[in-house]
PDB file of C-alpha atoms in Angstrom:
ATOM      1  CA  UNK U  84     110.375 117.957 103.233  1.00 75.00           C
ATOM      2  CA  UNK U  85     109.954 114.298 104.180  1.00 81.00           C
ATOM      3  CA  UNK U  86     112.363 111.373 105.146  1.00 83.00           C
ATOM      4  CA  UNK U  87     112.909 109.739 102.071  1.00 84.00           C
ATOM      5  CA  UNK U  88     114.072 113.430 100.561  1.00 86.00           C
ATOM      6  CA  UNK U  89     116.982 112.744 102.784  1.00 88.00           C
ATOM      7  CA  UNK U  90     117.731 109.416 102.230  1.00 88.00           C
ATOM      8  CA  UNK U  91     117.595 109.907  98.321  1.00 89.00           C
ATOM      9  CA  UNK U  92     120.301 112.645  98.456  1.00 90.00           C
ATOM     10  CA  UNK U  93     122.299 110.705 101.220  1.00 90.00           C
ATOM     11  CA  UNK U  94     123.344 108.224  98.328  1.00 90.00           C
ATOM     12  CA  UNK U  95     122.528 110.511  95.176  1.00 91.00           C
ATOM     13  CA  UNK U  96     125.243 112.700  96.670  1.00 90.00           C
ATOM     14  CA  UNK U  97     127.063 109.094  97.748  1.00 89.00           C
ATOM     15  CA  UNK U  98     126.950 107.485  94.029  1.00 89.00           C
ATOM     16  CA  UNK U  99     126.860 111.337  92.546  1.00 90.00           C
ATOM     17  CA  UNK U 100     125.527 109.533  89.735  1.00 88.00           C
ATOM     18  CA  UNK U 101     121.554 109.758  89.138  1.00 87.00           C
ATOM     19  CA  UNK U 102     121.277 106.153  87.307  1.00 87.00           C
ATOM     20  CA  UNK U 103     123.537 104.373  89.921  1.00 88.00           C
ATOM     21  CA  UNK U 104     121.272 105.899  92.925  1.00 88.00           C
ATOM     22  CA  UNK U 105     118.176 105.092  91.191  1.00 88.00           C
ATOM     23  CA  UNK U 106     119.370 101.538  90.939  1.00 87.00           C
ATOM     24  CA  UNK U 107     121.008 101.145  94.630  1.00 87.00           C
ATOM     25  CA  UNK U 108     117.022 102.689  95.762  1.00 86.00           C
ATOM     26  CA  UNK U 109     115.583 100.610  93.450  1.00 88.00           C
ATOM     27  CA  UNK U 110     113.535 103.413  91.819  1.00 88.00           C
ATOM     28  CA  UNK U 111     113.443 104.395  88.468  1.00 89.00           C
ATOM     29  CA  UNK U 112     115.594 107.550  87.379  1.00 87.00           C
ATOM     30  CA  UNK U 113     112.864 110.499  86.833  1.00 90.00           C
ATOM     31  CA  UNK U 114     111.186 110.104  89.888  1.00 88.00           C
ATOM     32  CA  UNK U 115     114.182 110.092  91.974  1.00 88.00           C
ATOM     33  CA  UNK U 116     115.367 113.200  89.594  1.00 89.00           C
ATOM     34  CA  UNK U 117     112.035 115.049  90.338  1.00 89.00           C
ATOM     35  CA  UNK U 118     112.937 114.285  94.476  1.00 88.00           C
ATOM     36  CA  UNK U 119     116.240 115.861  94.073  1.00 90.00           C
ATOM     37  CA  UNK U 120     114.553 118.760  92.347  1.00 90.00           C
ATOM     38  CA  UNK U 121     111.595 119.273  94.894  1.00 88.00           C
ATOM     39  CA  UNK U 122     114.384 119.282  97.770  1.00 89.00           C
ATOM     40  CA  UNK U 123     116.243 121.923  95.881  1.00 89.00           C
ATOM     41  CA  UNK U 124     113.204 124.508  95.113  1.00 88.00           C
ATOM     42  CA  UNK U 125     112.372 124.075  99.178  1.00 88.00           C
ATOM     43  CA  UNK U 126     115.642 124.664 100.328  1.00 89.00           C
ATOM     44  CA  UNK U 127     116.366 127.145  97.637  1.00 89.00           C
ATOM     45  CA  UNK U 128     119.367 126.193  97.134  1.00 88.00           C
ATOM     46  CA  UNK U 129     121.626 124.321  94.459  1.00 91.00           C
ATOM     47  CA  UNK U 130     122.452 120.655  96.037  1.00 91.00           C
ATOM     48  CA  UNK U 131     124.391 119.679  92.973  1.00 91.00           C
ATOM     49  CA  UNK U 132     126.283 120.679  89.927  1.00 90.00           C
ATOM     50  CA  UNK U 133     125.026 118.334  86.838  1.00 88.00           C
ATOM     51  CA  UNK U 134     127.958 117.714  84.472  1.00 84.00           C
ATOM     52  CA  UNK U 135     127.682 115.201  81.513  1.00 78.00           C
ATOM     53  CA  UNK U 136     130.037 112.863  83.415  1.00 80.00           C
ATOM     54  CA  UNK U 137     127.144 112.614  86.569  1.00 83.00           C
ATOM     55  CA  UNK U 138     127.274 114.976  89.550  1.00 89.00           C
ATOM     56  CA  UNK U 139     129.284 116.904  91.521  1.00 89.00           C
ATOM     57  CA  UNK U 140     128.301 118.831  95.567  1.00 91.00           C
ATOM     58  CA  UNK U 141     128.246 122.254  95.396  1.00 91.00           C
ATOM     59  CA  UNK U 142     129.468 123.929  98.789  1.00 89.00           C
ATOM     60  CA  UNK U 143     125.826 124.106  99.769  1.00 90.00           C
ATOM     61  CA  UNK U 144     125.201 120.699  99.164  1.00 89.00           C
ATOM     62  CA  UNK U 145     128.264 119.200 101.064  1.00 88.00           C
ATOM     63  CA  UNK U 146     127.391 121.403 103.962  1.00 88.00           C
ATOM     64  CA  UNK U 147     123.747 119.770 103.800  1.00 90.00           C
ATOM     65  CA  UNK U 148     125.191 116.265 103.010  1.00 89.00           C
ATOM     66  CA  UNK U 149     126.840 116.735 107.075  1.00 84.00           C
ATOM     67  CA  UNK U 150     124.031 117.955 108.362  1.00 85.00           C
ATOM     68  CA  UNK U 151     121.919 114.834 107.077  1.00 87.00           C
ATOM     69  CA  UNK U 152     124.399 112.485 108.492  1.00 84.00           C
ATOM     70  CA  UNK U 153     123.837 114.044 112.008  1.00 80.00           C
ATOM     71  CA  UNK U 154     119.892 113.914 111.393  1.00 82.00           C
ATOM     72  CA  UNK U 155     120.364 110.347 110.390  1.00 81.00           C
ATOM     73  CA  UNK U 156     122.769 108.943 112.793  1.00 78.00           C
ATOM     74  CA  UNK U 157     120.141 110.482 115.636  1.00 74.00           C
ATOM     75  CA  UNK U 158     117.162 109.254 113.925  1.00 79.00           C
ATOM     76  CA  UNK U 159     118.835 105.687 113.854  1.00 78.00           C
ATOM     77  CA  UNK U 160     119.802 105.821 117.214  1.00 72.00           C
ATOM     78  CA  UNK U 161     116.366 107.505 118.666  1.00 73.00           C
ATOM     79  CA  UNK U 162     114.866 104.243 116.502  1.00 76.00           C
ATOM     80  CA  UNK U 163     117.233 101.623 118.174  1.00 70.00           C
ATOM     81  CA  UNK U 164     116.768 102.892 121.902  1.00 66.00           C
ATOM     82  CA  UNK U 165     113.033 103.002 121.227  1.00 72.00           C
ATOM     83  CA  UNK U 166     113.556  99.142 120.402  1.00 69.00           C
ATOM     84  CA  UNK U 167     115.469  98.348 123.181  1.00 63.00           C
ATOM     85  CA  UNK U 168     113.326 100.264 125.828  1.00 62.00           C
ATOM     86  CA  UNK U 169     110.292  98.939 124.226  1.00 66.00           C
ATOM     87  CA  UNK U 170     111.630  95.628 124.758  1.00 63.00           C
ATOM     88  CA  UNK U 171     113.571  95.278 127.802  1.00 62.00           C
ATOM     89  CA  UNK U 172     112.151  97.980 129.882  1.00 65.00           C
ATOM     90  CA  UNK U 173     115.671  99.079 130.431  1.00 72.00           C
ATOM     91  CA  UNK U 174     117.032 102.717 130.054  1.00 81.00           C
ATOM     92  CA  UNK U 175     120.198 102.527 127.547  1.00 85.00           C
ATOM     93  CA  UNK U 176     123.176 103.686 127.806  1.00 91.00           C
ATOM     94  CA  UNK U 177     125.796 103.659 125.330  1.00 93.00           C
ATOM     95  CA  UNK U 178     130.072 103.591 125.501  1.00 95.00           C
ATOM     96  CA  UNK U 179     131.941 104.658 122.530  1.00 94.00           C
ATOM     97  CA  UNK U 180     135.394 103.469 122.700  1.00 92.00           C
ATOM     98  CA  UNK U 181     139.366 103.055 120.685  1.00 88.00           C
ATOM     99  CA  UNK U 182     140.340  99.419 121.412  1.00 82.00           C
ATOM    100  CA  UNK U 183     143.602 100.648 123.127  1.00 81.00           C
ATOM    101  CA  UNK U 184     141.571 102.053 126.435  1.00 84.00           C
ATOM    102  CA  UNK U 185     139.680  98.634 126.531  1.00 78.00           C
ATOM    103  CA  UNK U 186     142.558  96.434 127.840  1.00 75.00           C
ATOM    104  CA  UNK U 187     142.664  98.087 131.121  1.00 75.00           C
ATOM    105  CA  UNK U 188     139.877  99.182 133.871  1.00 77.00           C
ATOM    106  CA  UNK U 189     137.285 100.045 131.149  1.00 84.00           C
ATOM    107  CA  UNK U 190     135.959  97.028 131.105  1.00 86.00           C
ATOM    108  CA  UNK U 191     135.812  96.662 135.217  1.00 87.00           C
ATOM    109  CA  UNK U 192     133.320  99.557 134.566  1.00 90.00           C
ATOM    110  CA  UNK U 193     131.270  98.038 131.957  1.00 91.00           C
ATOM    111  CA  UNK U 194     130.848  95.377 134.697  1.00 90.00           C
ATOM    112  CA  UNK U 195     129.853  96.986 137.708  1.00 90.00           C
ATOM    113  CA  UNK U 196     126.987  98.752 134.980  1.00 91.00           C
ATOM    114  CA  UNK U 197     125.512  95.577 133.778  1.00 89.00           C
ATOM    115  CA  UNK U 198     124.430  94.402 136.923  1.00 88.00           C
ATOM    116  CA  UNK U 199     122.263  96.979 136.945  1.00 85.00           C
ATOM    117  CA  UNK U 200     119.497  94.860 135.663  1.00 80.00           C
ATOM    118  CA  UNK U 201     117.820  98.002 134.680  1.00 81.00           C
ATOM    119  CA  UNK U 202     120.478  98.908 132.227  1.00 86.00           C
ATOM    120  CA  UNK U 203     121.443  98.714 129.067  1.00 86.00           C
ATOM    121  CA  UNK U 204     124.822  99.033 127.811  1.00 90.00           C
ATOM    122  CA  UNK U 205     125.747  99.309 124.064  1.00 90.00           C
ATOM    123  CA  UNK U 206     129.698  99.204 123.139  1.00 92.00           C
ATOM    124  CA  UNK U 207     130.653 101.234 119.962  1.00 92.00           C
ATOM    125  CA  UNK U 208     134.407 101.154 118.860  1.00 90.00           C
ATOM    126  CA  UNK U 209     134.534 104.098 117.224  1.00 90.00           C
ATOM    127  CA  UNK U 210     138.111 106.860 116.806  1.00 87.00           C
ATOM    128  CA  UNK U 211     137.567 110.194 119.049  1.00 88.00           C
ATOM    129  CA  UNK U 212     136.633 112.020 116.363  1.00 87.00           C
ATOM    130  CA  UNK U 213     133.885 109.525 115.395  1.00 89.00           C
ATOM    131  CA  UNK U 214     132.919 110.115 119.227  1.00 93.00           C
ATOM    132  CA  UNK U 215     132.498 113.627 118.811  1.00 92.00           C
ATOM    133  CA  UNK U 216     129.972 112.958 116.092  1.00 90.00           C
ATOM    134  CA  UNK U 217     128.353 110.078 117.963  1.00 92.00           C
ATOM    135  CA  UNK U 218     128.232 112.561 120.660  1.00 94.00           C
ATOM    136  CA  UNK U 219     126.624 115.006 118.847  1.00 91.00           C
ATOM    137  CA  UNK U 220     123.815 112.564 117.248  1.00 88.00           C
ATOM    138  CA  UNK U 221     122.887 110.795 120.285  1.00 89.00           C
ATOM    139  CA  UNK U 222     124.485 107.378 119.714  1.00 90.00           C
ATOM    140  CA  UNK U 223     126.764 107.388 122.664  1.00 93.00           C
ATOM    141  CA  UNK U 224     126.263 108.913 125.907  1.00 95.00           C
ATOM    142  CA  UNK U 225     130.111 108.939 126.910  1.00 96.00           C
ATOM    143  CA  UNK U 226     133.737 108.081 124.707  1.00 95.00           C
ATOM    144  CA  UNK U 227     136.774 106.893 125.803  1.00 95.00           C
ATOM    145  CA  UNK U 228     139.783 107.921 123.482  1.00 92.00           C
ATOM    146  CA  UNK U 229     142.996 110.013 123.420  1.00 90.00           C
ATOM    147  CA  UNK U 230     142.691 112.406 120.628  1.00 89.00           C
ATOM    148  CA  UNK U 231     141.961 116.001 122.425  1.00 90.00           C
ATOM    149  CA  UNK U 232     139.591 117.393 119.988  1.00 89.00           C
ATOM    150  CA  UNK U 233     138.378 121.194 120.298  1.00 89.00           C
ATOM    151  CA  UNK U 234     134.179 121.152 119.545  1.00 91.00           C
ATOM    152  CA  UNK U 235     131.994 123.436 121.375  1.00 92.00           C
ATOM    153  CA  UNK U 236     129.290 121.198 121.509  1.00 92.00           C
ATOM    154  CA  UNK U 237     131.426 118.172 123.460  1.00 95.00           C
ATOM    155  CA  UNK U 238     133.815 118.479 126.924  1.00 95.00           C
ATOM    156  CA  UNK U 239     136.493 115.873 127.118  1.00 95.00           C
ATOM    157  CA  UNK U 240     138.167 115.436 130.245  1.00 94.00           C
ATOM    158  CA  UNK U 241     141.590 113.992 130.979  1.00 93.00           C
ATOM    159  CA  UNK U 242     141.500 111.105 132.967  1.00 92.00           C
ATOM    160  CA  UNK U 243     145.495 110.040 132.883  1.00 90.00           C
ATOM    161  CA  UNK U 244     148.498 110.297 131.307  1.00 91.00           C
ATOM    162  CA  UNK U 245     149.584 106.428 129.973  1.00 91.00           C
ATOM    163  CA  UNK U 246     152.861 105.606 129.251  1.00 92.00           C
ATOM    164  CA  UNK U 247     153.934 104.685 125.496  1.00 93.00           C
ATOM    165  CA  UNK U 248     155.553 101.732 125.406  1.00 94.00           C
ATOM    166  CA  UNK U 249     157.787  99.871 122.167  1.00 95.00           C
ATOM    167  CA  UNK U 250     156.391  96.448 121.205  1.00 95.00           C
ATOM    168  CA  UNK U 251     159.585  94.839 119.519  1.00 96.00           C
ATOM    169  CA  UNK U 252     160.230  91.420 117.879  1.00 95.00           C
ATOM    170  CA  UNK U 253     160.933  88.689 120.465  1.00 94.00           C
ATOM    171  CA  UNK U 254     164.598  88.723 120.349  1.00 92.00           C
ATOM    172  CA  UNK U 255     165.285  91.785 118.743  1.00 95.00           C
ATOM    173  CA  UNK U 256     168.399  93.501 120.523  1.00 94.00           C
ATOM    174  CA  UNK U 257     166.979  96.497 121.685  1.00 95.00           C
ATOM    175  CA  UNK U 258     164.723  94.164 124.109  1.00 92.00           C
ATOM    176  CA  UNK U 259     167.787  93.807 126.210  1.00 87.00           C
ATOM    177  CA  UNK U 260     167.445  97.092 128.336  1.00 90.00           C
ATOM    178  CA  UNK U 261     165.198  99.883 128.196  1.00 94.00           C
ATOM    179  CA  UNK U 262     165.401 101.726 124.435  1.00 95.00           C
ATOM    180  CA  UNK U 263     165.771 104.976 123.536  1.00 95.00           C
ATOM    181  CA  UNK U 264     164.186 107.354 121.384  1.00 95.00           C
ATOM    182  CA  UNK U 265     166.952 107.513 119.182  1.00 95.00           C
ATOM    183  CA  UNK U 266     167.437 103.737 119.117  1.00 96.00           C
ATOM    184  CA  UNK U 267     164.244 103.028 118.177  1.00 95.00           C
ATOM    185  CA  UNK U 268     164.556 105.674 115.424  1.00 95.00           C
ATOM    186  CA  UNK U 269     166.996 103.364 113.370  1.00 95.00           C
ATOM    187  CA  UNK U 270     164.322 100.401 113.665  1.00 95.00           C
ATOM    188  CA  UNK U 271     161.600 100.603 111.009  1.00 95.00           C
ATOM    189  CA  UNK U 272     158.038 101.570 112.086  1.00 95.00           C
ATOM    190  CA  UNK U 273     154.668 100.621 111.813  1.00 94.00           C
ATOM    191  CA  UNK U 274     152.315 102.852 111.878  1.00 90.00           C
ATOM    192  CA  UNK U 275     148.901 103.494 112.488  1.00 84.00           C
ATOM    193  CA  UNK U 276     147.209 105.479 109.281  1.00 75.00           C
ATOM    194  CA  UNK U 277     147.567 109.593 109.142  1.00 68.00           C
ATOM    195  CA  UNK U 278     144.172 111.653 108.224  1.00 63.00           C
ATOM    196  CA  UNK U 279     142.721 115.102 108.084  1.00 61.00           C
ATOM    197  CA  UNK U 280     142.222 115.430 111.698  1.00 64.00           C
ATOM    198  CA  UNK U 281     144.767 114.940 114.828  1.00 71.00           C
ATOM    199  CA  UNK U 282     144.886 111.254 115.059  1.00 79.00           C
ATOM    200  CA  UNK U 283     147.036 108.955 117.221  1.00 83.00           C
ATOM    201  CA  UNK U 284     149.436 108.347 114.336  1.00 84.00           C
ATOM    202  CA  UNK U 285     150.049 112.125 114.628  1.00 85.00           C
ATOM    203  CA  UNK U 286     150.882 111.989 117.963  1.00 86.00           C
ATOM    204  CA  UNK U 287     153.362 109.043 118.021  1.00 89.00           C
ATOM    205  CA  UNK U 288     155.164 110.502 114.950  1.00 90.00           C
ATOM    206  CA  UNK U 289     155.473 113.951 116.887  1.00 90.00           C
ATOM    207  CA  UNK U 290     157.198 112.410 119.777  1.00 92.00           C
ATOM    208  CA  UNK U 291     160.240 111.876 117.043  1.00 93.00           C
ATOM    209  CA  UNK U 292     159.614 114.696 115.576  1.00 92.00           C
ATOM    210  CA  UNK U 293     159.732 117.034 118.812  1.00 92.00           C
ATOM    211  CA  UNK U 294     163.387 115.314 119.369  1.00 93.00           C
ATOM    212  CA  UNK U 295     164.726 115.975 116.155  1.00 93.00           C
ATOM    213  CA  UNK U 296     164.724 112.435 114.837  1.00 94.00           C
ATOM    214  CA  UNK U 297     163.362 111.020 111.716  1.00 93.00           C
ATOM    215  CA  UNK U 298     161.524 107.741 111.675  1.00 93.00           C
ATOM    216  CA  UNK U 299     161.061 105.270 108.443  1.00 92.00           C
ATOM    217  CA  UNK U 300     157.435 104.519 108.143  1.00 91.00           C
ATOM    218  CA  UNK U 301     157.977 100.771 106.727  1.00 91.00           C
ATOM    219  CA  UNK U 302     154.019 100.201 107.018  1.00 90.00           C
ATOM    220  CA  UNK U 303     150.468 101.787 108.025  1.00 89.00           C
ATOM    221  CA  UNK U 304     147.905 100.051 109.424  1.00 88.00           C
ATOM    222  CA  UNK U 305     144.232  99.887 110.842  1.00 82.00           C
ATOM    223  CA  UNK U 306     144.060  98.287 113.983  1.00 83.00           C
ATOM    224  CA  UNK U 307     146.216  97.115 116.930  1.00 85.00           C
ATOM    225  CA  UNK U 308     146.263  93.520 116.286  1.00 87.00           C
ATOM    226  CA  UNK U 309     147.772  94.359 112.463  1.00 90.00           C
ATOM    227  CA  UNK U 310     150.054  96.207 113.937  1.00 91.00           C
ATOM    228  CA  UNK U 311     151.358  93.897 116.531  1.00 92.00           C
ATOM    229  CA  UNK U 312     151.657  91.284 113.835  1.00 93.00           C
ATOM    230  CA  UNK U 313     153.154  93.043 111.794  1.00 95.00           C
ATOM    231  CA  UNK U 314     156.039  93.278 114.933  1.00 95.00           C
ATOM    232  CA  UNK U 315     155.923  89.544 115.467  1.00 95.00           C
ATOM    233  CA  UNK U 316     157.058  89.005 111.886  1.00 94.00           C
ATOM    234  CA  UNK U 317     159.967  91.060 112.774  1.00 94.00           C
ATOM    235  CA  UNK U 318     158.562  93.754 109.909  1.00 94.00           C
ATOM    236  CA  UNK U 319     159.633  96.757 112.728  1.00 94.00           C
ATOM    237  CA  UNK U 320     158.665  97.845 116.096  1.00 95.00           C
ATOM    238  CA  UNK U 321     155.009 100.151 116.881  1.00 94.00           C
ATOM    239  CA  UNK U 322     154.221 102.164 119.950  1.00 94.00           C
ATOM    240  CA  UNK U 323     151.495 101.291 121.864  1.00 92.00           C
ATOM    241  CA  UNK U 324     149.990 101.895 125.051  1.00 90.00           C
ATOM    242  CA  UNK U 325     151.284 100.556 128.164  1.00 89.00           C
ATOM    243  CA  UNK U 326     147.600  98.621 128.957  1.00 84.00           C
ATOM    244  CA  UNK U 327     148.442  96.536 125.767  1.00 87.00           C
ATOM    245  CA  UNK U 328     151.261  94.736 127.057  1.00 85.00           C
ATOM    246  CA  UNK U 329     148.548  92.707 128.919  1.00 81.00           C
ATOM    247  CA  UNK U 330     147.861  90.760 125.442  1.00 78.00           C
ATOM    248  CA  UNK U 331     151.120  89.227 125.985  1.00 79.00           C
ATOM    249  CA  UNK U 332     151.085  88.635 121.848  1.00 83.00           C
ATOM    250  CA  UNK U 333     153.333  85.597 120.908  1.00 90.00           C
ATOM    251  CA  UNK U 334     156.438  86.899 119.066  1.00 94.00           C
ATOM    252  CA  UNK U 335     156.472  90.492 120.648  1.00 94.00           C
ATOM    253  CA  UNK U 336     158.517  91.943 123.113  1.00 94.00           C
ATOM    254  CA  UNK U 337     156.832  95.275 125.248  1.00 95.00           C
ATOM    255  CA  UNK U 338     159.689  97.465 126.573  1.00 95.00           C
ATOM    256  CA  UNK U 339     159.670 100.769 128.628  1.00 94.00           C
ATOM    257  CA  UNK U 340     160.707 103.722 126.697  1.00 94.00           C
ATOM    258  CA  UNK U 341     164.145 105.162 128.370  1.00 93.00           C
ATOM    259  CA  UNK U 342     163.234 108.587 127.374  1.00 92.00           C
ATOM    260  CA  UNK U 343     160.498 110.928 130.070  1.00 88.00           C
ATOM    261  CA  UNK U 344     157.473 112.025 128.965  1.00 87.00           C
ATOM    262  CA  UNK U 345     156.823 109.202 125.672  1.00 92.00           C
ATOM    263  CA  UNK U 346     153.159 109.234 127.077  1.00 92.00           C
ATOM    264  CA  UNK U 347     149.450 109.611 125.465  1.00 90.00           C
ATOM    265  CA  UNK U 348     146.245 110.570 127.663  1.00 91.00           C
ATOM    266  CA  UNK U 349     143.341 108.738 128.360  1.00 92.00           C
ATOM    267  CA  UNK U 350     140.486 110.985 127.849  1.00 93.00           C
ATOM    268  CA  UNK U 351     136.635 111.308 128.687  1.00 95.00           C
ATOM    269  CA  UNK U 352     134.633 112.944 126.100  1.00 96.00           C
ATOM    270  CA  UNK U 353     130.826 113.697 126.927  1.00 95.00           C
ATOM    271  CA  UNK U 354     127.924 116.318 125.911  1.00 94.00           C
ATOM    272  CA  UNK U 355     128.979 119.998 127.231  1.00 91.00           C
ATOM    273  CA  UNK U 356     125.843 121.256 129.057  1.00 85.00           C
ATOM    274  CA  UNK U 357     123.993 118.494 130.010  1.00 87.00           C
ATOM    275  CA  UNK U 358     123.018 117.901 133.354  1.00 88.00           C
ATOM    276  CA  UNK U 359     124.399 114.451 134.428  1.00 89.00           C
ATOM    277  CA  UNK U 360     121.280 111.786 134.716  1.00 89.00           C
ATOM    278  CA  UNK U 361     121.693 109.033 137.778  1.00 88.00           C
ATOM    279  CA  UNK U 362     123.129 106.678 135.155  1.00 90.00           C
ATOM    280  CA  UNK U 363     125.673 109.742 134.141  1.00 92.00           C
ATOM    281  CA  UNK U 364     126.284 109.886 137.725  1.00 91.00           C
ATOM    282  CA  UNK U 365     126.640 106.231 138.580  1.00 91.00           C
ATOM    283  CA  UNK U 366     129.290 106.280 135.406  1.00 92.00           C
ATOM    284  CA  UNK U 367     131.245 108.848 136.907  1.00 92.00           C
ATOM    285  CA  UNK U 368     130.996 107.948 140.478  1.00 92.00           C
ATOM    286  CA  UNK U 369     132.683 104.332 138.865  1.00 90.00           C
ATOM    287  CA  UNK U 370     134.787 106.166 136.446  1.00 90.00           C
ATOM    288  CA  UNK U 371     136.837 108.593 139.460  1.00 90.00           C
ATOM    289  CA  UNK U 372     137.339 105.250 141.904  1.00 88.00           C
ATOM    290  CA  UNK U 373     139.105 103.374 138.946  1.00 87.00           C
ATOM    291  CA  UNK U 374     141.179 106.521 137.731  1.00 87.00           C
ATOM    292  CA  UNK U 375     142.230 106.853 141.510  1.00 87.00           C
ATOM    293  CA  UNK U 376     143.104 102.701 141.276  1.00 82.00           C
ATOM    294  CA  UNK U 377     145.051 103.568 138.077  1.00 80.00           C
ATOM    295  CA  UNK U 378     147.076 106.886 139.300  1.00 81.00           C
ATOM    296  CA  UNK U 379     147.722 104.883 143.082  1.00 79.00           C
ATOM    297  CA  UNK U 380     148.696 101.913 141.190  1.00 72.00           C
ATOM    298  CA  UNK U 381     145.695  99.616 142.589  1.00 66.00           C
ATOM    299  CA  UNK U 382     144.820  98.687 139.416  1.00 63.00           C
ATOM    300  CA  UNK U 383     144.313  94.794 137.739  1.00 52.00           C
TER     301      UNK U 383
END
């Protein structure tokens, strides 16, 4: 089995079409059939199931089609840290992160690492369960998110609880003391987008949910800054996390939460087993002074 056996199925079983992938590899159709074939008879086992519409994964084949993506994403990032090493004589470490986390101390430690002139440090803003992964492949050496995600292969550690706060439209009459649960229940809300696996959407939708309240969806979204624009054109309020306020967004209002306990972790996810390197080390040594500045309230 060689490389390019992989990297034809990756987007045969992408395309699941054999004409499509033949033109997107820019190979003609047999040969790239006869690939597929070869990788079958050596793995002994049926990749895909040809129908006269194109192709379809058997269970075999999606199982494989993961397993690739981890080989991949490793190779890729064995490949780029090669490159860098090569060429800066540095050893490289990489952050994965969700853009909430990175508006408070996170980037106070990204600082105190760079001037390490033997360092290199490579951001990746990626969701915790696309840390996991990146975990797993070698693309990141340490992720910052708040999704708690159960994988024996990964340890996440909590660093804090933050508070949730409502971002509101300027002027909107809930701004005028701190909001309930239940008030902001009757306001529409925006939403980041639900998926397979516990998300953050999940989480802020529970905290209604646990309470007995329903909540009106009026709009999901991808990222933060959607989101608070989406507030700033008075479309409904979002919860956020309480380091966001420090965007002080034009046209949004960020109010406490009356209720207790409206609050979402911060959490460290890195490789379970691994002995911590002097880089690891120096991360962590960094990473427990600024959690102690955060819980003592010395923080920026």
């Amino acid at each position: 089995m060689e490389l390019r056996h992989l990297r034809y199925f990756v987007v045969v079983a992408q395309e699941l079409n054999l004409t499509r992938a033949a033109e997107k590899l820019f190979i003609a159709q047999p040969p790239l059939t006869r690939q597929i074939k070869q990788l079958e008879e050596e793995l002994e086992v049926q990749l895909f199931i040809r129908k006269s519409r194109g192709l379809e994964l058997t269970q075999g084949g999606q199982y494989f089609l993961q397993q690739v993506h981890t080989i991949m994403d490793k190779l890729e990032a064995s490949i780029e840290g090669t490159r860098q090493v090569a060429q800066h004589r540095k050893t490289v470490f990489s952050i994965g992160f969700v853009p909430s986390v990175f508006y408070g101390q996170l980037p106070l430690m990204v600082r105190r690492l760079r001037r390490n002139k033997n360092l290199e440090i490579v951001l990746h803003e990626l969701k915790t369960q696309e840390q996991v992964e990146a975990l797993k492949s070698g693309k990141i050496d340490i992720g910052f998110g708040r999704i708690r995600i159960d994988d024996p292969d990964v340890k996440q550690e909590m660093l804090f609880n933050e508070p949730l706060i409502a971002a509101l439209p300027a002027g909107h009459p809930l701004t005028g003391n701190k909001p309930t649960m239940q008030q902001l229940a009757e306001v529409p809300f925006v939403a980041f987008p639900t998926g397979s696996g516990p998300n953050f959407s999940d989480m802020a939708l529970g905290l209604f949910h646990r309470r007995g309240l329903k909540i009106q969806v009026i709009q999901q979204v991808n990222d933060l800054q959607t989101a608070l624009s989406l507030v700033a054109s008075d479309m409904g309020f979002a919860l956020v996390p309480d380091q966001v306020k420090k965007l002080r967004r034009e046209g949004v209002e960020f109010m406490s939460v009356a209720d207790e306990n409206i609050t979402t972790p911060v959490i460290a996810s890195r490789r379970r087993s691994e002995n911590p390197n002097a880089v690891m080390r120096l991360v962590n040594t960094i990473l427990a002074e600024l959690v102690e500045n955060r819980l003592s309230g010395r923080y920026p």
